Tab-separated table of N, CA and C in Angstrom:
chain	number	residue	atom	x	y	z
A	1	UNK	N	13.447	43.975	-9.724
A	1	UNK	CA	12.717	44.509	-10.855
A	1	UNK	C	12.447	43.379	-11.843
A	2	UNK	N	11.407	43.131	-12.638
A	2	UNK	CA	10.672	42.056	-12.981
A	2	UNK	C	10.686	42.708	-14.509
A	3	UNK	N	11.855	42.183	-15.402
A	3	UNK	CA	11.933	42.222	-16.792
A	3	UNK	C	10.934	41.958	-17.825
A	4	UNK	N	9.873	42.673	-18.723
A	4	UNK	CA	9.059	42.585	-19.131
A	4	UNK	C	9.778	42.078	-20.930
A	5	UNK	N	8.871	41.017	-21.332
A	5	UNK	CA	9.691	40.560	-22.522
A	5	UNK	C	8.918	41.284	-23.469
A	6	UNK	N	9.253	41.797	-24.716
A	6	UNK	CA	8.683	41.569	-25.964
A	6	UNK	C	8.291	40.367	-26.488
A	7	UNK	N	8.437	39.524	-26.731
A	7	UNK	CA	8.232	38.180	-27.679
A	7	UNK	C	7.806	37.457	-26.202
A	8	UNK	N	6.811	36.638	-26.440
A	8	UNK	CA	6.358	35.706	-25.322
A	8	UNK	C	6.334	34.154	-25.237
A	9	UNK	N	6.672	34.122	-26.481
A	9	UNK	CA	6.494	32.516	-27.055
A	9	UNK	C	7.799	32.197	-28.222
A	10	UNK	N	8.070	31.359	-28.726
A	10	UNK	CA	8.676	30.912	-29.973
A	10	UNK	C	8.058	31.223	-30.920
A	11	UNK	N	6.597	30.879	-31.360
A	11	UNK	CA	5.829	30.600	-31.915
A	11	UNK	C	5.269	31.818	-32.733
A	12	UNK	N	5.791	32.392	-33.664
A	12	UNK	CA	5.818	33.317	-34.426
A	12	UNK	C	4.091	33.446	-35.102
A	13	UNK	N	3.305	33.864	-35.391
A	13	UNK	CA	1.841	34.628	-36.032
A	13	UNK	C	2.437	34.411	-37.473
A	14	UNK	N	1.750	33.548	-38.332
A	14	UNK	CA	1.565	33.619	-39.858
A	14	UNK	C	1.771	34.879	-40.237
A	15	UNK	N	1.517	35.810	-40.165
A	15	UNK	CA	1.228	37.353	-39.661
A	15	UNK	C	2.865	37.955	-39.792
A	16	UNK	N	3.156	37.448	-38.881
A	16	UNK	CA	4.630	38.167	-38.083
A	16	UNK	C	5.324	37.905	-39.033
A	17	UNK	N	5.746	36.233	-39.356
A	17	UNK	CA	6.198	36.000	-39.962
A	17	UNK	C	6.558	36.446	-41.271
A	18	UNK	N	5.226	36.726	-42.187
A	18	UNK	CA	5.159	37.358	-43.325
A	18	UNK	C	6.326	38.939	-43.402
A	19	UNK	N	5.948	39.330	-42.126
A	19	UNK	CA	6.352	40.650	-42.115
A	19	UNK	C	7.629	40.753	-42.490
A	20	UNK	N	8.570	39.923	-40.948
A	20	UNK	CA	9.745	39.583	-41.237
A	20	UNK	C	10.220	39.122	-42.957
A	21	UNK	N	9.945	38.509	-43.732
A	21	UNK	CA	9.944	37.711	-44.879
A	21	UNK	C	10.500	38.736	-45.628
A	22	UNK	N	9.314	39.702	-45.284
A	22	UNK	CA	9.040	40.739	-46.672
A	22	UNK	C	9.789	41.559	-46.524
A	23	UNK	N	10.088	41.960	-45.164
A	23	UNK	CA	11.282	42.772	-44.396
A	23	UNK	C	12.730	42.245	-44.972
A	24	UNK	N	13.116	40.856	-44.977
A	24	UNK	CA	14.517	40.710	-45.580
A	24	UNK	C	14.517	40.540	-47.184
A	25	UNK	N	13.492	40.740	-47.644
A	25	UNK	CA	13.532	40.305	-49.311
A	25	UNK	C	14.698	41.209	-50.189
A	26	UNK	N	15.343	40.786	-50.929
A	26	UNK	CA	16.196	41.434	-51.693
A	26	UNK	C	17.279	42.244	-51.062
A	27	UNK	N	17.515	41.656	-49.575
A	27	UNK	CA	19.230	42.572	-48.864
A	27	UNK	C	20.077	41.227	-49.265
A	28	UNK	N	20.902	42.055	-49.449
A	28	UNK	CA	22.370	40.958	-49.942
A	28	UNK	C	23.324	40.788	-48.475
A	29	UNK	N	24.160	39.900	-47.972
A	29	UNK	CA	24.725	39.845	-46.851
A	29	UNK	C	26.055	39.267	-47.351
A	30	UNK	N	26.271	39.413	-46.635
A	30	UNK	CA	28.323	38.909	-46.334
A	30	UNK	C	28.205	37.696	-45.655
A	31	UNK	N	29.166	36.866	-46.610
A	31	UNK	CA	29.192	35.340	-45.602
A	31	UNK	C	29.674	35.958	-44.315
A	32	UNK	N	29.997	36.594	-43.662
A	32	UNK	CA	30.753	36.932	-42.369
A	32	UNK	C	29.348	37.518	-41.748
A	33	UNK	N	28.525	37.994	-41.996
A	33	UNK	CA	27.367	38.626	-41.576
A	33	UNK	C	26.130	37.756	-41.671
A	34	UNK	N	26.271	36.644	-42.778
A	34	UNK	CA	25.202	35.696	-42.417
A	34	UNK	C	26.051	34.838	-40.898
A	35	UNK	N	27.309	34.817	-41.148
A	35	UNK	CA	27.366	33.542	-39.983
A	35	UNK	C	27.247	34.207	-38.542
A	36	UNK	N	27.673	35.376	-38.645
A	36	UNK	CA	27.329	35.982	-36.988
A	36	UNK	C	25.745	36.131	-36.560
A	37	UNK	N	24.963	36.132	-37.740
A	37	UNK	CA	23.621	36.003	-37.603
A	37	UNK	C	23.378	35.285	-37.577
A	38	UNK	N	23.723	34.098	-37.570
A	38	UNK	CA	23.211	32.511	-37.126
A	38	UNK	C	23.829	32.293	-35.850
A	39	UNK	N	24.537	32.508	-35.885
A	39	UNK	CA	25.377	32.363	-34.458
A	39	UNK	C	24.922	33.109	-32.976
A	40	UNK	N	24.609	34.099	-33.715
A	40	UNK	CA	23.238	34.875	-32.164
A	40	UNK	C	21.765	34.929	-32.581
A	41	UNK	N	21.087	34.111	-33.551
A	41	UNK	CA	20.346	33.510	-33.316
A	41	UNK	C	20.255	31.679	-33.106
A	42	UNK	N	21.330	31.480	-32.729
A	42	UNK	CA	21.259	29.788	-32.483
A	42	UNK	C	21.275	30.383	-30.934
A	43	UNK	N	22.047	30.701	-30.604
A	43	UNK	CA	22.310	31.191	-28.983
A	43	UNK	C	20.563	31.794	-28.219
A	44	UNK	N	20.127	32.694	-29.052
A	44	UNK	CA	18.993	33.528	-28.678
A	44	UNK	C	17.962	32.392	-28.508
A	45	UNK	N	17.295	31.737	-29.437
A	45	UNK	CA	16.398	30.486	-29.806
A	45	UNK	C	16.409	29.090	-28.969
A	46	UNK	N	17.922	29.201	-28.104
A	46	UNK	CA	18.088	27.937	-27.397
A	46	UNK	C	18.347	28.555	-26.015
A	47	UNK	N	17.770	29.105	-25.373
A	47	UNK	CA	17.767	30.073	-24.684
A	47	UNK	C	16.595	29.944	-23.763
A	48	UNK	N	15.974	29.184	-22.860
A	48	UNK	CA	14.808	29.182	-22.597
A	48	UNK	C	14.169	30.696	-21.710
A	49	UNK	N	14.896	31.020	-21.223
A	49	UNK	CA	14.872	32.527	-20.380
A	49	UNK	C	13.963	33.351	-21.407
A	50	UNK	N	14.296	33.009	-22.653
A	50	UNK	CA	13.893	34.134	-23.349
A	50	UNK	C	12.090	33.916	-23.847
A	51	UNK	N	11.613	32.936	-23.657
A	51	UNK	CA	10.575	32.470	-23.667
A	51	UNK	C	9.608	32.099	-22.556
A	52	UNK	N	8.956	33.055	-21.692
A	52	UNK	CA	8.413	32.323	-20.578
A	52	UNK	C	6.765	32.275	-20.860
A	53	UNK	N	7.063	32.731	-22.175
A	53	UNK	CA	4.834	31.968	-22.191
A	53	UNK	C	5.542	30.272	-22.235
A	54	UNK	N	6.375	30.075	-23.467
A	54	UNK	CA	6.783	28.813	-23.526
A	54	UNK	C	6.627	27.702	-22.119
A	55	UNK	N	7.590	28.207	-20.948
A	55	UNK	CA	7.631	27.511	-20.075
A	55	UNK	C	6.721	27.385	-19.138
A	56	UNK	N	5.832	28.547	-19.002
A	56	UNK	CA	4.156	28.672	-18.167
A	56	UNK	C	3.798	27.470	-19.118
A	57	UNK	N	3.597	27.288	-20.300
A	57	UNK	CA	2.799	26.389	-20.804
A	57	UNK	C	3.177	24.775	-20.143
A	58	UNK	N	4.134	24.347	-20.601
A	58	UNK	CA	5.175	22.912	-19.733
A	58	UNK	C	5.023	22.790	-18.394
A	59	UNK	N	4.730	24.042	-17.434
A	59	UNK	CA	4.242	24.070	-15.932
A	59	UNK	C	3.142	23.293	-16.560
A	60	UNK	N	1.761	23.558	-16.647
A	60	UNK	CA	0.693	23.145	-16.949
A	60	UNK	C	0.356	21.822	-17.274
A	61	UNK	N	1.240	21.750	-18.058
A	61	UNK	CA	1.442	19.822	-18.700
A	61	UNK	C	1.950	18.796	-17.622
């Protein structure tokens, strides 16, 4: 069975981005809750699996 991704690229839409932005504006966090959130997004982001427009593109090159 052939896992279909949401996100296809790294490369976030000016767009998207904004969204997200506006989406975290004014939540307060817990140092214990910012660091687990860096911590599975350092893991997620370095991850190449999770990106395969990314790596179709590098085939090409």
């Amino acid at each position: 069975m052939n896992k279909e991704f949401k996100r296809k690229t790294r490369h976030l839409s000016p767009v998207t981005r904004q969204k997200i932005s506006n989406a975290l504006k004014g939540r307060s966090k817990s140092d214990e809750q910012k660091e687990r959130t860096r911590a599975s997004m350092l893991s997620y982001w370095s991850d190449d699996r999770n990106f395969p427009a990314d790596a179709d593109k590098e085939d090409e090159m």
